[in-house]
Short mmCIF file of C-alpha atoms and ligand atoms in Angstrom, two decimals:
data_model
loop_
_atom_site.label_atom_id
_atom_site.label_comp_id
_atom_site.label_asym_id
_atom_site.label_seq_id
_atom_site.Cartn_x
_atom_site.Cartn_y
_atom_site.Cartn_z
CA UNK A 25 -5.12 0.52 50.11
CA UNK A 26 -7.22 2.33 52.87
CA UNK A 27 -5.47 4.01 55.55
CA UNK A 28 -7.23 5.01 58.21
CA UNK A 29 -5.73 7.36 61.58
CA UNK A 30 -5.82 5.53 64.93
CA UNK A 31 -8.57 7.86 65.35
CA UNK A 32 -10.66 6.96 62.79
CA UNK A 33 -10.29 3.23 63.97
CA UNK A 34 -11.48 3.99 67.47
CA UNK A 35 -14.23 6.43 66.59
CA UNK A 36 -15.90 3.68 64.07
CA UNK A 37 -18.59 1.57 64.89
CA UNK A 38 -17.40 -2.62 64.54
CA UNK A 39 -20.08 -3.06 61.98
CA UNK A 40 -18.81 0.06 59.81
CA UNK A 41 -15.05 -1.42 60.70
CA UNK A 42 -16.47 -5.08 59.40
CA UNK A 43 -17.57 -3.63 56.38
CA UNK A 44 -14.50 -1.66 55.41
CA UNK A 45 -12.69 -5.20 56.05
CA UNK A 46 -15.10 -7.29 54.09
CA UNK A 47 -15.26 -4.83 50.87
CA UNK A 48 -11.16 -4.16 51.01
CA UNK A 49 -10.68 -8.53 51.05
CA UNK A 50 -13.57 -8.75 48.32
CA UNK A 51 -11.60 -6.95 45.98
CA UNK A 52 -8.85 -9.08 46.34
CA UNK A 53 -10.46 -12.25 45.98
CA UNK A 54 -10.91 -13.97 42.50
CA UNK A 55 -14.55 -14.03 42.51
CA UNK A 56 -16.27 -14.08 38.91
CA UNK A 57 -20.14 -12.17 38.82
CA UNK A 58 -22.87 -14.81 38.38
CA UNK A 59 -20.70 -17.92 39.83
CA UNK A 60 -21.74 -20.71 42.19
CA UNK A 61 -19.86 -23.23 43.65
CA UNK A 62 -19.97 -26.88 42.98
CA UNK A 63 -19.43 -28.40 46.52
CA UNK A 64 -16.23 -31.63 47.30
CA UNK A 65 -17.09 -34.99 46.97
CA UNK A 66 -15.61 -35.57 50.01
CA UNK A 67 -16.87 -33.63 52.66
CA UNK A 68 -15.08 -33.35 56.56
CA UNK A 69 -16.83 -36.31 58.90
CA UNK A 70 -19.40 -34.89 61.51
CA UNK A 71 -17.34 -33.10 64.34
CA UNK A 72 -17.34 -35.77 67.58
CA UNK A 73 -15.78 -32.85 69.65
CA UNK A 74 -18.10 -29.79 69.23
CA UNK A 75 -16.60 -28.31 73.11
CA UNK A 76 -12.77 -29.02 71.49
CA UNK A 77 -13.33 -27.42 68.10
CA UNK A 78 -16.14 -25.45 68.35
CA UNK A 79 -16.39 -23.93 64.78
CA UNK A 80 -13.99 -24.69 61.35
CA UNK A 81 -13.86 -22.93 58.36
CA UNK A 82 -15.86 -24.33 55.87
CA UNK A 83 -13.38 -24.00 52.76
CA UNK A 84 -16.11 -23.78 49.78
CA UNK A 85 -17.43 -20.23 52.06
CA UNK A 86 -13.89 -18.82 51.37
CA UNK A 87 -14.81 -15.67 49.87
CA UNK A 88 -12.74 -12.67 51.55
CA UNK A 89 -8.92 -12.89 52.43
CA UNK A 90 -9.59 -11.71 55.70
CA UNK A 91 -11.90 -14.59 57.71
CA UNK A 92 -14.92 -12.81 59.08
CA UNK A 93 -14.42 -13.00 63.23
CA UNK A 94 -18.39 -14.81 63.26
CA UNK A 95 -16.94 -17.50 60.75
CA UNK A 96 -13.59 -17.77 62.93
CA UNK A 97 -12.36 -21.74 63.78
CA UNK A 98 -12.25 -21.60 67.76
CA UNK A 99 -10.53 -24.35 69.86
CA UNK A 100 -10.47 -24.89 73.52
CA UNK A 101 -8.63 -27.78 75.26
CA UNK A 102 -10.30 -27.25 78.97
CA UNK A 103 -13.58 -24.54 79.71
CA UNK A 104 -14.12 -21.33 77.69
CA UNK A 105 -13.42 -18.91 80.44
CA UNK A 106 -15.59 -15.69 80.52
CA UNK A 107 -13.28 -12.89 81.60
CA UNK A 108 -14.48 -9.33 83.03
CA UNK A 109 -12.18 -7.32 81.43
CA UNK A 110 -12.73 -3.94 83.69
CA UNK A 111 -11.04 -5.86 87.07
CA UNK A 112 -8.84 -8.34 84.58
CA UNK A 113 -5.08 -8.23 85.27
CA UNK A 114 -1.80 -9.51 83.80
CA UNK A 115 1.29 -10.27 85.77
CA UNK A 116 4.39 -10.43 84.19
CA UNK A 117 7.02 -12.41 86.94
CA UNK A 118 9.92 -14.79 87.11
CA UNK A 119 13.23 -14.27 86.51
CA UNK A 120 12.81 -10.42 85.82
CA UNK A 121 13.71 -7.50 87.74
CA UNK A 122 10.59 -5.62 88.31
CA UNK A 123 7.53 -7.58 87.95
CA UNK A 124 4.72 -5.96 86.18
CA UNK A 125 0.78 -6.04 86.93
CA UNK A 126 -0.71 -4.56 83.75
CA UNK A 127 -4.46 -3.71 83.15
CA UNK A 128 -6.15 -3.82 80.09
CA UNK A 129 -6.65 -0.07 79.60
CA UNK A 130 -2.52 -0.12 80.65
CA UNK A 131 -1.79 -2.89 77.88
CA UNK A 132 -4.15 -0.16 75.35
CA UNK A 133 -2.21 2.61 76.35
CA UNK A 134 1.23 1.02 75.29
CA UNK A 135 2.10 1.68 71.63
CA UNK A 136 -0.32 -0.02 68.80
CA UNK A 137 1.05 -2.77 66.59
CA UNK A 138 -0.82 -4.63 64.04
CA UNK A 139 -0.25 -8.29 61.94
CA UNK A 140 -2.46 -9.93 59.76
CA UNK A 141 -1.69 -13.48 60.48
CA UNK A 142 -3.31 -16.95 58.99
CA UNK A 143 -3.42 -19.43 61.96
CA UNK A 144 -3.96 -22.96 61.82
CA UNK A 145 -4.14 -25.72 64.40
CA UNK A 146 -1.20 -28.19 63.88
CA UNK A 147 -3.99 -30.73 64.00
CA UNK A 148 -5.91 -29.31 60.95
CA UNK A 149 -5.55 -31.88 57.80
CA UNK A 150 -4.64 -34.99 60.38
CA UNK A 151 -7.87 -35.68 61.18
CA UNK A 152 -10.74 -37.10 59.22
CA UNK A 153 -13.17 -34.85 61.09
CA UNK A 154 -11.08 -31.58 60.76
CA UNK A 155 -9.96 -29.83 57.72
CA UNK A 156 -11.54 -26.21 58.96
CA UNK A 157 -8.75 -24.87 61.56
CA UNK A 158 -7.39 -21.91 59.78
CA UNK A 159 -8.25 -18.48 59.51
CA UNK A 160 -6.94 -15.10 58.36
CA UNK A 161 -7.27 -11.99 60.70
CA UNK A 162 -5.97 -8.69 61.70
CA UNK A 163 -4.72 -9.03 65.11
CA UNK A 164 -3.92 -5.78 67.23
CA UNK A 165 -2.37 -5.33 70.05
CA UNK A 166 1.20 -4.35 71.89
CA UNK A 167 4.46 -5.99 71.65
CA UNK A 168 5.54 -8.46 73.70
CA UNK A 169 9.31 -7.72 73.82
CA UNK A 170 9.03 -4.04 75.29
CA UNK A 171 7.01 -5.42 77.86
CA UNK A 172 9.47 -7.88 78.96
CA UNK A 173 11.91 -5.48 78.95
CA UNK A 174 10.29 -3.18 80.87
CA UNK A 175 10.28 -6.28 83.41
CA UNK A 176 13.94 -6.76 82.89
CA UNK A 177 14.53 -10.37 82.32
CA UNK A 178 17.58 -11.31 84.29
CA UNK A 179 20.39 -13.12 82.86
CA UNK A 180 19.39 -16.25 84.55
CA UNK A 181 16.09 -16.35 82.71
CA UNK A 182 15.80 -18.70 79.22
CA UNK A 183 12.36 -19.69 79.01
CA UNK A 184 9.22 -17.54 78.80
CA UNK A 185 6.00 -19.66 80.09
CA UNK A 186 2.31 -18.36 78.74
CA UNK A 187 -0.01 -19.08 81.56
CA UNK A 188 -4.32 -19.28 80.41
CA UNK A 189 -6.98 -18.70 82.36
CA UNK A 190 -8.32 -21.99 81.65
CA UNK A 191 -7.71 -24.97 83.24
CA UNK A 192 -8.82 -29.11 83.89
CA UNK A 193 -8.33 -31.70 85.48
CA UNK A 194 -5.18 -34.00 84.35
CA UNK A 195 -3.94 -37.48 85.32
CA UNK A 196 -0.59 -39.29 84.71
CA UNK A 197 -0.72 -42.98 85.43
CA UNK A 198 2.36 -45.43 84.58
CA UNK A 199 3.95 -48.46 86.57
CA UNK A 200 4.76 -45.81 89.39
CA UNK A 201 2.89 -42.97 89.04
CA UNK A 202 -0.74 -42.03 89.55
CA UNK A 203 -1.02 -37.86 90.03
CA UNK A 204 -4.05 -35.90 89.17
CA UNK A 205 -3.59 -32.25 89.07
CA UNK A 206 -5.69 -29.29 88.15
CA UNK A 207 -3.77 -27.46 85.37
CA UNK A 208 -3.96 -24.23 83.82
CA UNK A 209 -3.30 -24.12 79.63
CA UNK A 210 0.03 -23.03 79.03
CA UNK A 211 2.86 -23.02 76.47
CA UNK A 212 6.03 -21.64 76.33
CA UNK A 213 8.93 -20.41 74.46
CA UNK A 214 11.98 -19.57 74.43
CA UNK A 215 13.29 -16.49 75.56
CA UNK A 216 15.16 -15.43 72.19
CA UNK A 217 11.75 -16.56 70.36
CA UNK A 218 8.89 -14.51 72.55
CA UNK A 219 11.66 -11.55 72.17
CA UNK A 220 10.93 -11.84 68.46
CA UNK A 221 9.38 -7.88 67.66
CA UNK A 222 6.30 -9.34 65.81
CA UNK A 223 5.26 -10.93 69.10
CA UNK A 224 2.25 -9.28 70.41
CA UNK A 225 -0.07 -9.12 73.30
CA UNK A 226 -3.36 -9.22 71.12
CA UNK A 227 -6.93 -7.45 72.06
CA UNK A 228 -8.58 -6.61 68.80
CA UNK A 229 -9.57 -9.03 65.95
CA UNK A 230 -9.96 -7.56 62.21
CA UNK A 231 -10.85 -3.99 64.22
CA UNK A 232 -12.73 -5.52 67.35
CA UNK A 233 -12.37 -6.22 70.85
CA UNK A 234 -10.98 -10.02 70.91
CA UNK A 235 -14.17 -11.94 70.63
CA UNK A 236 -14.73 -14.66 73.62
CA UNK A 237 -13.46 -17.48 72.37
CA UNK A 238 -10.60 -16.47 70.90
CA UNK A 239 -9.05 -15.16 73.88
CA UNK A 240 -10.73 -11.91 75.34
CA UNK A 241 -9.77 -9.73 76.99
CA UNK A 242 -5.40 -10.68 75.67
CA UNK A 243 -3.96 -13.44 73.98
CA UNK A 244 -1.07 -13.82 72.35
CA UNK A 245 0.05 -13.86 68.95
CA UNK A 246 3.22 -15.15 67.70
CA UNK A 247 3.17 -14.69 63.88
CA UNK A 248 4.56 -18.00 61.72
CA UNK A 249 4.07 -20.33 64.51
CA UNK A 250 1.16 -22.63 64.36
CA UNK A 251 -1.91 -22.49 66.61
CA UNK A 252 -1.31 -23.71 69.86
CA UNK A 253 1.47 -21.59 70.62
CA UNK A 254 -0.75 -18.52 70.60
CA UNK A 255 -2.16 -18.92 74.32
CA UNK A 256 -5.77 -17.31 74.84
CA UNK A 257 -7.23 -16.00 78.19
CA UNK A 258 -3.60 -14.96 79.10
CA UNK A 259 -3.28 -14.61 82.70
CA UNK A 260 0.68 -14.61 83.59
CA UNK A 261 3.75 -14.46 81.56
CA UNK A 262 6.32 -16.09 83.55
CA UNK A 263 10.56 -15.81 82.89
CA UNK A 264 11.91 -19.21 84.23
CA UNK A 265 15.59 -20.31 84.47
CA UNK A 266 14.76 -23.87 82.86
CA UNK A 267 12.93 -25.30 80.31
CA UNK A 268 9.54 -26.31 80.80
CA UNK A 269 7.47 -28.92 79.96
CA UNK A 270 3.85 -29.82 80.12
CA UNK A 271 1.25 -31.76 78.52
CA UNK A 272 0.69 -29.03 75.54
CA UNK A 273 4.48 -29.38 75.58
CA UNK A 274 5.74 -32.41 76.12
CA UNK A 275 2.85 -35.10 75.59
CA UNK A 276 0.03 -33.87 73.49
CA UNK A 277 1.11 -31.52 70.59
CA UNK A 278 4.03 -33.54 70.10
CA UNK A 279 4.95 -34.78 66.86
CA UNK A 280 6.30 -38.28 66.80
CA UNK A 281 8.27 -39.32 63.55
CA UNK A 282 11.24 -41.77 62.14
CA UNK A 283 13.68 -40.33 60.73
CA UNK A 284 16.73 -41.57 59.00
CA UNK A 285 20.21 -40.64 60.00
CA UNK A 286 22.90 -42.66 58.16
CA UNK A 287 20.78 -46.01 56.99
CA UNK A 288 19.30 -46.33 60.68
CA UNK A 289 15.68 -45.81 62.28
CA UNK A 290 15.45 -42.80 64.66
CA UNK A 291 12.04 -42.24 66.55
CA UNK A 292 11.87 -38.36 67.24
CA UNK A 293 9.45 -36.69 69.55
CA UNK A 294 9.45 -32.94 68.79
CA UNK A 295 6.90 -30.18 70.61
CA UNK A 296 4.89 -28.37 67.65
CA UNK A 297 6.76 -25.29 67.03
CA UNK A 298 6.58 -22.74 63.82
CA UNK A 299 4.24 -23.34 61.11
CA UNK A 300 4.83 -25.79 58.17
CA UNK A 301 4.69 -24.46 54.10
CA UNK A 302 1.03 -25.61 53.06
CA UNK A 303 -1.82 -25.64 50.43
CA UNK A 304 -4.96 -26.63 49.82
CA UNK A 305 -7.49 -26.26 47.43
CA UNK A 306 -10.46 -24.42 48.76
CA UNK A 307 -13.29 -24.47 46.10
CA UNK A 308 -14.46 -25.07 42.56
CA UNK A 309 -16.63 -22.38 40.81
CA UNK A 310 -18.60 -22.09 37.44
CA UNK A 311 -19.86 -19.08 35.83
CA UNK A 312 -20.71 -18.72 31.53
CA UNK A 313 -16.89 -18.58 31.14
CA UNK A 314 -16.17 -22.02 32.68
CA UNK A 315 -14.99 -23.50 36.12
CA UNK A 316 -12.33 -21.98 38.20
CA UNK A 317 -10.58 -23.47 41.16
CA UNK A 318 -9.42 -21.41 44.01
CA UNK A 319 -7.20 -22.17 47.04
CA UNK A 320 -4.74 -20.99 49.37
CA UNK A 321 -1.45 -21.47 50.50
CA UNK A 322 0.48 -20.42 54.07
CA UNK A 323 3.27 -21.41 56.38
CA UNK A 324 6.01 -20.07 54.65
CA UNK A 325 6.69 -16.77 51.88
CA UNK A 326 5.13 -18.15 48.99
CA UNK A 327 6.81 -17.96 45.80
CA UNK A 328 4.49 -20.37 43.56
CA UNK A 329 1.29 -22.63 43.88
CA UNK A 330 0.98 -25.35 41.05
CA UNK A 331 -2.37 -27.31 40.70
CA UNK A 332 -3.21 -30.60 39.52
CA UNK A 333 -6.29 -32.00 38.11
CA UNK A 334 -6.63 -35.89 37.69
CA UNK A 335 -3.20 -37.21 36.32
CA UNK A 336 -2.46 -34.37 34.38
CA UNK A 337 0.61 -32.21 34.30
CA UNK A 338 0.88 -29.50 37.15
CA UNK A 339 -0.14 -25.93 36.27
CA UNK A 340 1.09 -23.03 37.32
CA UNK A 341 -1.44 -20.87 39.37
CA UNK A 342 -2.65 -17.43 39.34
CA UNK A 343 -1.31 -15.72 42.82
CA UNK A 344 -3.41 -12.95 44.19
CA UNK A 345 -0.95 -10.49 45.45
CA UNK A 346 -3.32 -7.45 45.73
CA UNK A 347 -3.21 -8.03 49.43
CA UNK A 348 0.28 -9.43 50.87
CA UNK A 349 1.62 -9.81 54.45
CA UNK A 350 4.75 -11.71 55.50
CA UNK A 351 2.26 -13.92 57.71
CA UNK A 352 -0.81 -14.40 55.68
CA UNK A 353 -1.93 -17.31 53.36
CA UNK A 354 -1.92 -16.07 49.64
CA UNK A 355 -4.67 -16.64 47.62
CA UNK A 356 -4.54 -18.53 44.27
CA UNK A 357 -6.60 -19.55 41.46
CA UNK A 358 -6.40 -22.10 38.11
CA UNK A 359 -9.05 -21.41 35.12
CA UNK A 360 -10.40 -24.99 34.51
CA UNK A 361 -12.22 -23.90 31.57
CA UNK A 362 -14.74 -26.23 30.34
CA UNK A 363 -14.14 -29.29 32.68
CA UNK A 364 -15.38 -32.74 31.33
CA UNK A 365 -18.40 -34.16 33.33
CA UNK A 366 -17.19 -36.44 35.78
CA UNK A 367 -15.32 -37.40 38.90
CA UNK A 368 -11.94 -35.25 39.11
CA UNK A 369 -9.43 -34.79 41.97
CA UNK A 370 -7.93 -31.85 42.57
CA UNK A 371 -4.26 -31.41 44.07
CA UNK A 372 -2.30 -28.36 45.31
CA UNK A 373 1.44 -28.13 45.89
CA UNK A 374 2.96 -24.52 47.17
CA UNK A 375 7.00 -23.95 46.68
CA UNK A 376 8.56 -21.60 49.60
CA UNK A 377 10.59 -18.84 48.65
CA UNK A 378 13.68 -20.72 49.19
CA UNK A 379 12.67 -23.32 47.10
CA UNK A 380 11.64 -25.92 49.29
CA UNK A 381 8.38 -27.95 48.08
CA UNK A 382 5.51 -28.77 50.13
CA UNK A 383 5.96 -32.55 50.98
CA UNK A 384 3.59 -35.31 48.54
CA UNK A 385 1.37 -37.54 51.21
CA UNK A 386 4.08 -40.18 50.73
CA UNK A 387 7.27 -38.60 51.17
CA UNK A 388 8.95 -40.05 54.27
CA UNK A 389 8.49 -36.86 56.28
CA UNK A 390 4.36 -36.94 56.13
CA UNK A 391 4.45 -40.99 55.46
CA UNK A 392 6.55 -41.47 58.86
CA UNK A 393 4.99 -39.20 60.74
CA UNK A 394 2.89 -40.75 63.64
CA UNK A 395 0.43 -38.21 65.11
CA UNK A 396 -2.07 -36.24 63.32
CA UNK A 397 0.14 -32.66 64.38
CA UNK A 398 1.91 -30.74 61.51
CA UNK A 399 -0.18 -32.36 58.81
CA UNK A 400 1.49 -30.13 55.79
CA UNK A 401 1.05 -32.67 52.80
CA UNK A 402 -0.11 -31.80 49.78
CA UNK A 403 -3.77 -32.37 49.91
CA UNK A 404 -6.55 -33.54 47.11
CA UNK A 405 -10.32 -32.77 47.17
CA UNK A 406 -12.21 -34.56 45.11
CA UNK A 407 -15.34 -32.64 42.97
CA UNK A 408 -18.16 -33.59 40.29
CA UNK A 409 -18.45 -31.74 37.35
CA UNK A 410 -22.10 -32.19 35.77
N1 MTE B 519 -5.62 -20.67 76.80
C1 MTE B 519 -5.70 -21.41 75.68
N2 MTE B 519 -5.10 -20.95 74.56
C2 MTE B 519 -5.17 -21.65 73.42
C3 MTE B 519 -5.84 -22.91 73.37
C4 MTE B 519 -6.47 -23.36 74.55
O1 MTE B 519 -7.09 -24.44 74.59
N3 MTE B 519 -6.39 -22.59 75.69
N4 MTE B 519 -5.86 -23.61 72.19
C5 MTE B 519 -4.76 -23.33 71.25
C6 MTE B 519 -4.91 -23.99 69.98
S1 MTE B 519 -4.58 -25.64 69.97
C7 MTE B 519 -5.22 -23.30 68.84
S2 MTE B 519 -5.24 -24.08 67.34
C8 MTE B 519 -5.52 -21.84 68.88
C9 MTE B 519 -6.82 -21.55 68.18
O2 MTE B 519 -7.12 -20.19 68.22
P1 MTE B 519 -8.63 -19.69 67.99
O3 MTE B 519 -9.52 -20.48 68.91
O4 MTE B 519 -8.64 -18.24 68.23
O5 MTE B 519 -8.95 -19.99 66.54
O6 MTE B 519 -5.57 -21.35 70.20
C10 MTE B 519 -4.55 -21.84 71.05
N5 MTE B 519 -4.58 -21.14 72.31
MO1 MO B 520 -4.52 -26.34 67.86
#
């Protein structure tokens, strides 16, 4: 383990800081000398939304437990907003006593606090085109929760609104409706869940300022909950006394699904919330001792991965615990020895530590789920041996 003074963090260069990241994950990885990987059979379809998702994680690259901020997914819903950091400004209103206006070099002053989180979009797996939005980094920043109590939220406030800097034009047209409005990105939480103490107002990414486009100068990031809730370009936190709703609350990012309760058909509409216990395979190498397949798996504290090749029996993985954070994916591998040439799938299933078994493609909760958000199933890549 390195440890390195707040000092030493500030006085290093970002490429020496890169390096120090990249050589501490390479360690931890289950990389074999001489191996090369055999790429999937069945590759993500071209990208027809390059300004949406502007880069994925190409899984067979997966090399380093921490992703590399130039090899970072990136998603924007509206523009890409450039922000001068030097005049920037964050207001903190609402239902709270003292409303705060805090500057960037204010935010930096406030005490340090560090996560390493995996995020993924809740879309990532539901769509054919988009298997690449996840990444590991180390995200640094302030917490949240002193910061709203500084602001004293008042007993009337419940709801905790996350305002971006970006914004687009929206239209809602029913029977008796027809409004356009020009709205800013936002998401919000409850109060009791952005007072959670791992909550934090973000401006470095693995050991540099917040690149761009993911969220310079502050985001936040709310460890365990899936992508969407961790608003970029943050421009006002605001305390409100009701709930709110929007369209990344209430219309898209909603999951629609039937459920059962007693015998009978109930349609649910849920807002994406925390994140969902997940695997996947990530690649297939070969090296003179034989193939190897290596994964990951997130969402939840991971107690086991189990692998399955073909129709064979599931076997037990290899977990990587040299690095380990509450919030980041583990690492896993199978030895495949010598594989038979040939067509093979490859399936991954993680258990949580409570037990709890991420969901087959047909189990009722992934089978009965109608939009592409929260796409957790257990999911099989297909490879060629030669
Ligand atoms: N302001 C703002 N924040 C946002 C978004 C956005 O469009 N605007 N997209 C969200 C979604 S859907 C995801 S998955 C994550 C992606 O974070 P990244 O671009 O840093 O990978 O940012 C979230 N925060
Ligand atoms: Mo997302």
């Amino acid at each position: 383990m390195l440890t390195l003074t707040r000092r030493d963090f500030i006085a290093s260069s970002a490429s020496t800081m890169a390096l120090i990241a990249m050589s501490k994950a390479a360690l931890a990885f289950p990389t074999r000398t001489g191996e090369t990987v055999i790429p999937w059979l069945d590759q993500p379809a071209p990208n027809p939304v390059p300004d949406i998702i502007k880069s994925q994680l190409v899984w067979e690259d997966l090399d380093s437990w921490i992703t590399p901020n130039e090899k970072f997914f990136s998603i924007a819903h509206f523009d890409r907003p450039r922000i001068d950091a030097a005049s920037w400004k964050l207001e903190i209103d609402g239902q709270v006593i003292k409303p705060l206006t805090l500057t960037l070099a204010e935010i930096k002053q406030r005490p340090r606090q560090e996560v390493t989180f995996t995020i993924e979009c809740s879309g990532n797996h539901g769509l054919p085109f988009f298997h690449g939005g996840i990444g590991n980094a180390r995200w640094t920043g302030t917490q949240l929760a002193t910061v709203l109590e500084e602001a004293g939220v008042k007993e009337s406030g419940i709801e905790v609104v996350f305002w971006g800097a970006d914004a687009g034009d929206i239209e809602i047209k029913d029977q008796a409706h027809d409004v356009k409005m020009h709205q800013n990105f936002a998401r919000s939480m409850s109060l009791t869940d952005a007072m959670n103490p791992n909550n934090i107002l973000c401006y470095e990414m693995n050991g540099v300022d917040l690149p761009p486009d993911n969220g310079a100068p502050v985001r936040l990031i709310a460890p365990g909950w899936y992508g969407v809730a961790n608003v970029k370009w943050l421009k006002r936190i605001e305390v409100r006394d009701t709930r709110f709703m929007n369209l990344f609350m209430g219309r898209n990012y909603v999951t629609i699904r039937e459920e059962d309760h007693n015998g009978e058909t109930v349609w649910t509409e849920t807002s994406v919330g925390k994140a969902l216990l997940k695997s996947a395979p990530a690649k297939v190498t070969r090296n003179d001792e034989g193939y190897r397949i290596v994964g990951a798996a997130w969402g939840a504290p991971i107690a086991k991965v189990e692998v399955k090749i073909d129709d064979g029996p599931w076997q037990a993985a290899v977990m990587d615990r040299s690095e380990d954070a509450e919030f980041a994916w583990t690492i896993w591998s199978v030895d495949w020895g010598t594989a038979a040439p040939g067509e093979h799938s490859i399936t991954s299933r993680a258990t949580d530590a409570s037990g709890r078994v991420q969901p087959t493609m047909d189990d009722p909760w992934i089978a009965k789920k109608h939009t592409y958000w929260e796409s957790n199933g257990q999911i099989t890549r297909k490879v060629r041996v030669p």
